[in-house]
Short mmCIF file of C-alpha atoms and ligand atoms in Angstrom, two decimals:
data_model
loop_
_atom_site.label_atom_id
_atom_site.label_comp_id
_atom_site.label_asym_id
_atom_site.label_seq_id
_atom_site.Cartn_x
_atom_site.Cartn_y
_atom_site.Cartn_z
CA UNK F 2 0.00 0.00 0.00
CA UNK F 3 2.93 2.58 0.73
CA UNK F 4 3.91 2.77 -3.00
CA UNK F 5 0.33 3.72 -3.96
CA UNK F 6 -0.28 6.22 -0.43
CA UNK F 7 3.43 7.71 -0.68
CA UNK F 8 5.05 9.29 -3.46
CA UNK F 9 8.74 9.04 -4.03
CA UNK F 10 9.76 11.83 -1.93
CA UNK F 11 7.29 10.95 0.97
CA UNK F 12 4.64 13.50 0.61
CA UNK F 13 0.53 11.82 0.20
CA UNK F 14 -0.25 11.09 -2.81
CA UNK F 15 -3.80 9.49 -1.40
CA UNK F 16 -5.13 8.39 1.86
CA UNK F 17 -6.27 4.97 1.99
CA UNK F 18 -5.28 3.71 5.20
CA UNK F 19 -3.31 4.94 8.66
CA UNK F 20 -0.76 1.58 8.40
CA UNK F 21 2.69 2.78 7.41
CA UNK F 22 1.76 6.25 9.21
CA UNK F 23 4.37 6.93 11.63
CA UNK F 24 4.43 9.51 14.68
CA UNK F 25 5.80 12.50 12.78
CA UNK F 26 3.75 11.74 9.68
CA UNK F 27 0.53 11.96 12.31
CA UNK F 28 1.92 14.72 14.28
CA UNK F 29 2.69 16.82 11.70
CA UNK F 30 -0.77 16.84 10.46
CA UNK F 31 -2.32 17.35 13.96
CA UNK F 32 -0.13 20.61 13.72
CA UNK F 33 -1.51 21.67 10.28
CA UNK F 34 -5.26 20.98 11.46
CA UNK F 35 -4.35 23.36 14.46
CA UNK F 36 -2.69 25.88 12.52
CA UNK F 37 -5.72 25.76 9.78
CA UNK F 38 -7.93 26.40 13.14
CA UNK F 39 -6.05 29.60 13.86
CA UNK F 40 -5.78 30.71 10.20
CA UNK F 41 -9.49 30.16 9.48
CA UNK F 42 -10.20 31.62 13.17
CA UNK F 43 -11.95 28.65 13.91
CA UNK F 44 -13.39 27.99 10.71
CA UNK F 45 -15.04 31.95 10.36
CA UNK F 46 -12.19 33.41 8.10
CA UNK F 47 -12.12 31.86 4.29
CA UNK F 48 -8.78 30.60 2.59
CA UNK F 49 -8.09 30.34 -0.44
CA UNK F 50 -5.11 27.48 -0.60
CA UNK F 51 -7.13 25.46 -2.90
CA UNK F 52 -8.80 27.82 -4.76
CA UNK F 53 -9.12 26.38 -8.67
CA UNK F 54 -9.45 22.62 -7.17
CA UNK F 55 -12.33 20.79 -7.13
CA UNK F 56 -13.07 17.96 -4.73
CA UNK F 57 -15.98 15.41 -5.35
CA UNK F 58 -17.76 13.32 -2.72
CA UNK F 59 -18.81 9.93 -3.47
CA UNK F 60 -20.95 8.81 -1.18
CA UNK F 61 -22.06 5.12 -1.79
CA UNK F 62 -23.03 4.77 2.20
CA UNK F 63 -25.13 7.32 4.60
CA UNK F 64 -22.92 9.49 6.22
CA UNK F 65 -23.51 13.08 8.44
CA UNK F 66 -20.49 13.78 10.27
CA UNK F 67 -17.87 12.82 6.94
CA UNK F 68 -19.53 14.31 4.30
CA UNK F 69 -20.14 17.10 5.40
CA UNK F 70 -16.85 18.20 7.12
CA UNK F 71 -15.21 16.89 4.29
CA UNK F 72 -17.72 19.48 2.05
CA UNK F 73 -17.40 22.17 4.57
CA UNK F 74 -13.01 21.82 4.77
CA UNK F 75 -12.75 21.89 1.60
CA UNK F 76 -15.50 24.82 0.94
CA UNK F 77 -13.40 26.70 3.55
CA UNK F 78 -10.04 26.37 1.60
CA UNK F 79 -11.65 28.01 -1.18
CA UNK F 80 -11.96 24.66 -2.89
CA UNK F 81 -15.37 23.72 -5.58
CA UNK F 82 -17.02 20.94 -3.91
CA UNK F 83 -19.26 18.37 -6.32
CA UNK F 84 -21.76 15.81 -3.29
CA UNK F 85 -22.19 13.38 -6.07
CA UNK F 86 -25.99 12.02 -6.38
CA UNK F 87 -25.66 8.36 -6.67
CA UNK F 88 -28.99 7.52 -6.66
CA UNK F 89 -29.84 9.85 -9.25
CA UNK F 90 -26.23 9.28 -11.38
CA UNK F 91 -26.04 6.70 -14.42
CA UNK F 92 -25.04 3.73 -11.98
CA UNK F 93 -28.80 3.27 -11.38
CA UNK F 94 -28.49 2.50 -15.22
CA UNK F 95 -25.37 -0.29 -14.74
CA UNK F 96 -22.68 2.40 -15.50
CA UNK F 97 -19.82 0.34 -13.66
CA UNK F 98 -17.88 2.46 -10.52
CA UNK F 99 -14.80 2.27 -13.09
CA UNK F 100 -16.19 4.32 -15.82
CA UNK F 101 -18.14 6.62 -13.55
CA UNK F 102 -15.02 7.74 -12.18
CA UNK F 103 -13.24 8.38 -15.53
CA UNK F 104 -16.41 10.20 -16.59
CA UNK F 105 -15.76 12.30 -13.84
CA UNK F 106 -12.18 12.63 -14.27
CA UNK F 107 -12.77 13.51 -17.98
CA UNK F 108 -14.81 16.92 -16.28
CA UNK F 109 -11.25 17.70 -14.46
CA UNK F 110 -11.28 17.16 -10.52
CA UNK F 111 -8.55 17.05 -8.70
CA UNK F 112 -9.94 14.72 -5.11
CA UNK F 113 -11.94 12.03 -4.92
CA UNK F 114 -13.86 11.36 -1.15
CA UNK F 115 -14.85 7.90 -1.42
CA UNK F 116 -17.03 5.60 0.77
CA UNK F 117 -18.23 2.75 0.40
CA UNK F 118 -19.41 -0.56 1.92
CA UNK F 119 -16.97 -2.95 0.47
CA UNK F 120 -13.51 -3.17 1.71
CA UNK F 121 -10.81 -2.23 -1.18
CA UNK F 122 -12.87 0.53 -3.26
CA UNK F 123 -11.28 3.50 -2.57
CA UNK F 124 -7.79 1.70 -3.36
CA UNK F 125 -9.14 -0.22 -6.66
CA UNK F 126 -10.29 3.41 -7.70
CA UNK F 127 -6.74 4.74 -6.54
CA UNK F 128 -5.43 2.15 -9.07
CA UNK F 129 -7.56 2.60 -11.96
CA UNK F 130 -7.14 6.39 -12.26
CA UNK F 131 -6.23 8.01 -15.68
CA UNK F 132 -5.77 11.66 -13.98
CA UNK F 133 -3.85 12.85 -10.78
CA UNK F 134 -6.30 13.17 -9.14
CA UNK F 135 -5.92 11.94 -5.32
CA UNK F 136 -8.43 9.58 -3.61
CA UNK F 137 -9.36 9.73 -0.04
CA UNK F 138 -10.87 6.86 1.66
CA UNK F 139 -14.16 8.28 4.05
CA UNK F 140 -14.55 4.72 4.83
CA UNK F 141 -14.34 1.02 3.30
CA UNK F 142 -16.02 -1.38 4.96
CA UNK F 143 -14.71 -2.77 8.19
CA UNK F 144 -11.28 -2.12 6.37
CA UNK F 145 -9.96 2.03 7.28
CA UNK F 146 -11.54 5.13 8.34
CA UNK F 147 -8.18 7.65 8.41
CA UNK F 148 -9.78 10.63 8.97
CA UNK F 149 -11.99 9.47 12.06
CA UNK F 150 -8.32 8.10 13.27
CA UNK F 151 -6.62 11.29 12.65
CA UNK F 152 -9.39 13.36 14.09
CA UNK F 153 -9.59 11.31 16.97
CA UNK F 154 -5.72 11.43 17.48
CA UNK F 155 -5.85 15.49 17.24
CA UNK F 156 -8.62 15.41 19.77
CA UNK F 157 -6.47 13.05 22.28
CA UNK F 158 -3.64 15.26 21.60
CA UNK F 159 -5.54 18.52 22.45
CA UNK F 160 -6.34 17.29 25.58
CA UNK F 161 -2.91 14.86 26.75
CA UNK F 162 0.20 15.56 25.41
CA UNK F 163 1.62 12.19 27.25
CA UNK F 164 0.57 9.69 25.00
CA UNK F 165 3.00 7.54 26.52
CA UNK F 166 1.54 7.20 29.34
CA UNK F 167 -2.02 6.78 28.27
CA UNK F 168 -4.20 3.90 28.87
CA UNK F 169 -6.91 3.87 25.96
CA UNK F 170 -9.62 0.96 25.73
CA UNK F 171 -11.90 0.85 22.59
CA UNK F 172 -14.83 -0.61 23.32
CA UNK F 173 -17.61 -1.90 21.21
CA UNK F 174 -18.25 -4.34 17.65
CA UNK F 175 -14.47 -3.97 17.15
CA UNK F 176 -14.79 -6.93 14.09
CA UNK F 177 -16.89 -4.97 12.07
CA UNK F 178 -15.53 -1.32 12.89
CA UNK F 179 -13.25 0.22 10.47
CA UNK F 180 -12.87 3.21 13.03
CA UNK F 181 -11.38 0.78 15.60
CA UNK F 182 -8.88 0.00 12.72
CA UNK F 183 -7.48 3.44 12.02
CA UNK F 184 -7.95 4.35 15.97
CA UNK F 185 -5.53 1.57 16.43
CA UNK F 186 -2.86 2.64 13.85
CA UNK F 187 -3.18 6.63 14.75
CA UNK F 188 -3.01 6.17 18.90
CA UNK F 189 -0.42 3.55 18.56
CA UNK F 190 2.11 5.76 16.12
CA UNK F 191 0.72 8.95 18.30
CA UNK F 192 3.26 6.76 21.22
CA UNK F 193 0.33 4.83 23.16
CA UNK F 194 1.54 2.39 24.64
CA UNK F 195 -1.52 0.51 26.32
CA UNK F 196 -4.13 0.09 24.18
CA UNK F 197 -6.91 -2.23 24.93
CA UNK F 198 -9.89 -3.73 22.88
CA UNK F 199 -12.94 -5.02 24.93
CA UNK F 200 -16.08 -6.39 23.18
CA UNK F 201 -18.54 -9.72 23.70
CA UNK F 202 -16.09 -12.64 22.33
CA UNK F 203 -18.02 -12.91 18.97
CA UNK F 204 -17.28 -9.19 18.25
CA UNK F 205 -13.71 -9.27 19.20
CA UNK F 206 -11.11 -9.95 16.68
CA UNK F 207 -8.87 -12.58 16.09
CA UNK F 208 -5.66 -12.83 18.72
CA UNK F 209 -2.59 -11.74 17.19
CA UNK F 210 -4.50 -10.29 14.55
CA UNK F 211 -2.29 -7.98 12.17
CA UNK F 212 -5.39 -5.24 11.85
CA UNK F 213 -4.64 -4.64 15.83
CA UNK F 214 -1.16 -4.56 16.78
CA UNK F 215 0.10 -4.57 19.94
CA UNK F 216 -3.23 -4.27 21.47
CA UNK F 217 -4.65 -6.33 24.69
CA UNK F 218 -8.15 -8.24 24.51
CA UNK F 219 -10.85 -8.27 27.16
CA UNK F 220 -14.20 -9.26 27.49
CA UNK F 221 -15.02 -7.61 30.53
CA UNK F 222 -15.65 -4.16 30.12
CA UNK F 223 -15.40 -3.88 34.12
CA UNK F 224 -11.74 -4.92 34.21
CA UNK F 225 -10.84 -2.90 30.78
CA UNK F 226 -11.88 0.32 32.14
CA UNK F 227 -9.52 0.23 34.94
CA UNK F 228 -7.65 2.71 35.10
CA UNK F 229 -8.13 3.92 31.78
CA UNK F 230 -7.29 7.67 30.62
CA UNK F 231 -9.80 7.65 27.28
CA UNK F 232 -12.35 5.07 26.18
CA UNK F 233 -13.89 5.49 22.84
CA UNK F 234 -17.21 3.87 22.51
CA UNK F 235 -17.90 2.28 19.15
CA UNK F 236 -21.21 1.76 17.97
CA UNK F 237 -22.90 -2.30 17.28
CA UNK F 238 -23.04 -2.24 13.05
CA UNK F 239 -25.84 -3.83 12.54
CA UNK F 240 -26.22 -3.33 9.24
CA UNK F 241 -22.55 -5.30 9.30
CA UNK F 242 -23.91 -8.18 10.76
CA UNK F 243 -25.17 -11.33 9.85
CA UNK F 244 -25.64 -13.47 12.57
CA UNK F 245 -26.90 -12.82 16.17
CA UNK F 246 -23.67 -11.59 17.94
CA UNK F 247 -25.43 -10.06 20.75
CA UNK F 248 -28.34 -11.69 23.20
CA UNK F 249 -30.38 -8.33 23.19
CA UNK F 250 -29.51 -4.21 23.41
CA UNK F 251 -30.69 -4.48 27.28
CA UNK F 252 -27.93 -6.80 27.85
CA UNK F 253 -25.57 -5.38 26.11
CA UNK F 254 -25.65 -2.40 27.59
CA UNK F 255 -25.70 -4.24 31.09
CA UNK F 256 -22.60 -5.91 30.44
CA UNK F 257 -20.68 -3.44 27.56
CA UNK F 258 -22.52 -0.17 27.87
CA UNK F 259 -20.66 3.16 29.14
CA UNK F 260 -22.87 4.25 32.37
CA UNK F 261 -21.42 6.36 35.12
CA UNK F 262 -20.69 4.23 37.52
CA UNK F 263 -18.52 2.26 34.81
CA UNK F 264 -16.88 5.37 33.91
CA UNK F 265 -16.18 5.93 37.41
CA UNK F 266 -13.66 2.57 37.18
CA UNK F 267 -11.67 5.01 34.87
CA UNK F 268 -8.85 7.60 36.29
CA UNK F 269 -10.25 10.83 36.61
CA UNK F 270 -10.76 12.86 33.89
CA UNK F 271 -10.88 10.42 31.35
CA UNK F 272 -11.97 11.67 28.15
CA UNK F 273 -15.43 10.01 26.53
CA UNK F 274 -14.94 9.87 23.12
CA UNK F 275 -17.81 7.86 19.94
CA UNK F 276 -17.18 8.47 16.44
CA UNK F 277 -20.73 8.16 15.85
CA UNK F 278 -23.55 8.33 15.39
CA UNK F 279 -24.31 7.05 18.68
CA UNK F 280 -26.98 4.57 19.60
CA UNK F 281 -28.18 6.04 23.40
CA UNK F 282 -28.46 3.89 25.97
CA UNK F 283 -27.20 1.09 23.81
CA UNK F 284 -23.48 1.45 23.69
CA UNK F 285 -23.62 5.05 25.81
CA UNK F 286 -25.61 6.25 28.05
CA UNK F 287 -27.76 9.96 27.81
CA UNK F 288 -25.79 11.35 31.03
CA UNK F 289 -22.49 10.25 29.71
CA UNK F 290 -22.94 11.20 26.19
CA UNK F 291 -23.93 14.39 27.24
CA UNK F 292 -21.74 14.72 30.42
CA UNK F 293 -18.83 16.86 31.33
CA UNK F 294 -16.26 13.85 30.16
CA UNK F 295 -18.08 13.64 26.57
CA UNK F 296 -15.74 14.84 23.97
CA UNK F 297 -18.21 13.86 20.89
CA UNK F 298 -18.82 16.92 19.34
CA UNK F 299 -15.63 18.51 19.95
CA UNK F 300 -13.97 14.76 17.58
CA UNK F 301 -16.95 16.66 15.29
CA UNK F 302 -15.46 20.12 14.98
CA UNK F 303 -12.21 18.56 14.62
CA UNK F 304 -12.87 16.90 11.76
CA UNK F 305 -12.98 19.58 10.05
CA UNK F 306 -9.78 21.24 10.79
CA UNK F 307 -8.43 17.50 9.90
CA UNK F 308 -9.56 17.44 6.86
CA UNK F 309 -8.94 20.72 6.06
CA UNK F 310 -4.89 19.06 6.63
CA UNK F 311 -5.54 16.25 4.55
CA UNK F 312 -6.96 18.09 1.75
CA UNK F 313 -4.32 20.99 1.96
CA UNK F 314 -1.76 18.01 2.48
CA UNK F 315 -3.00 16.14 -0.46
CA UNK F 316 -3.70 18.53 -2.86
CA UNK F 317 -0.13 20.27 -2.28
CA UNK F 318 -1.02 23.74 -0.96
N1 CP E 414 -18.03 8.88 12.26
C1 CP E 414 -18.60 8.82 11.04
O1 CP E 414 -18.01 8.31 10.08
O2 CP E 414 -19.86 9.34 10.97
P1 CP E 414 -20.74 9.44 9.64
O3 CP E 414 -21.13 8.04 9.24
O4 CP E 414 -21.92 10.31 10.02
O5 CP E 414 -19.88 10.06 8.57
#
């Protein structure tokens, strides 16, 4: 993957994945998103650094929180931004993913924002492109999610500058979540050092599995929390499963839910974090979702000064 991601001289050529990323690659792009923050003051102030580009979203999943910072970042570097209808584009009529893209790159573009539900599209695009046009992966089925990694890196960073030291449990359907994925590549090349995964046994990955280095396993969400300094809640994908991996939401949240009095297990402090969107009282409860701890729609604001970075990054401005 790093001769397709990297160009010869190291700089992005796309952004498929968050393996191969190392701590100054990710660092240096938390400092870009902050100094984008300051530049834009906070997102008020235009920019023009990619004025003349145009950036297209294809969307072949629902999405709120992607799409739309992605469409807003790149609106706010001065950038033409296309939100691609697929339901109302020629693939209703069995135009195939490969020529709708070199339709598209026969218009000129210059970034493609590509989801969609099987694993490997946004790199089989990446491969199959007749322009230089860059391809960003918004998420591939449980494969990557890089921007919800780097987002949710920046908003660790914000907060802890002693990633060292951290203790980070992600907790939730880890087997189908692509965010768990790219959490686990950004916090571990950020310099954390103990990260654990905690879901029901069918939802937990293989041991020694090479999507999750270096990362402990638990099944007890009581014993995982211990201690802990973040905890990112993931949300159950049903739409990912097929069989019954979980007895019923009541029990689920009994046994893997964030309440208080879990969170109270936790060292002070910790920070809440959910990539969402968030099922309530399933995998989080109201009080902590909404609670002092809850860092949810702060990881939302600061996706948009990431991918305001990425773009800027990618795009060479
Ligand atoms: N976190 C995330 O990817 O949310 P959306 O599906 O709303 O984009």
């Amino acid at each position: 993957m790093n001769d397709l991601q990297f160009r010869a001289d190291g700089r992005l050529r796309h952004l498929i994945t968050l393996a191969g990323f190392d701590r100054g690659r990710i660092v240096a792009l938390i400092e870009r998103a902050e100094a984008l923050r300051r530049d834009s003051c906070g997102g008020t102030r235009p920019l023009d650094l990619l004025a003349g580009r145009t950036l297209i979203n294809l969307f072949f999943e629902p999405s709120t929180r992607t799409r739309t910072s992605f469409d807003l970042a790149a609106k706010r570097l001065g950038a033409q931004v296309i939100n691609f209808d697929i339901a109302r584009s020629s693939t209703v009529k069995g135009e195939s993913l490969l020529d709708t893209i070199h339709t598209l790159e026969a218009m000129h573009c210059d970034a493609f924002v590509v989801r969609h539900q099987e694993t490997g599209t946004p790199e089989h695009i990446a491969r199959h492109l007749r322009s230089a046009a860059a391809v960003l992966n918004a998420g591939d089925g449980n494969h990557a999610h890089p921007t919800q990694g780097l987002l949710d890196a920046l908003t660790i960073h914000r907060r802890r500058r002693d990633a060292a030291a951290l203790r980070v449990v992600i907790c939730g359907d880890i087997r189908h979540s692509r965010v768990a994925r790219s959490d686990v590549h950004a916090f571990g090349a950020l310099g954390v050092r103990d990260l654990r995964l905690c879901a029901p046994p069918s939802l937990l990955p293989e041991r020694d599995s090479e999507a999750f280095p270096r990362c402990a396993l638990f099944s007890d969400f009581d014993e995982a929390i211990e201690g802990c300094d973040a905890v990112v809640m993931l949300r159950l994908q049903k739409e990912r499963m097929d069989f019954a991996a979980i007895p019923s939401e009541a029990e689920y949240f009994a046994r893997y839910g964030l309440s208080r009095e879990r969170l109270s297990r936790a060292n002070e402090g910790c920070l809440v974090m959910h990539p969402g969107p968030i099922n309530r009282n399933v995998e989080i409860a109201d009080d902590v979702a909404d609670g002092a701890q809850s860092l949810i729609l702060e990881q939302v604001t600061n996706g948009v000064f990431m991918r305001m970075a990425v773009l800027a990054e990618l795009l060479g401005a």
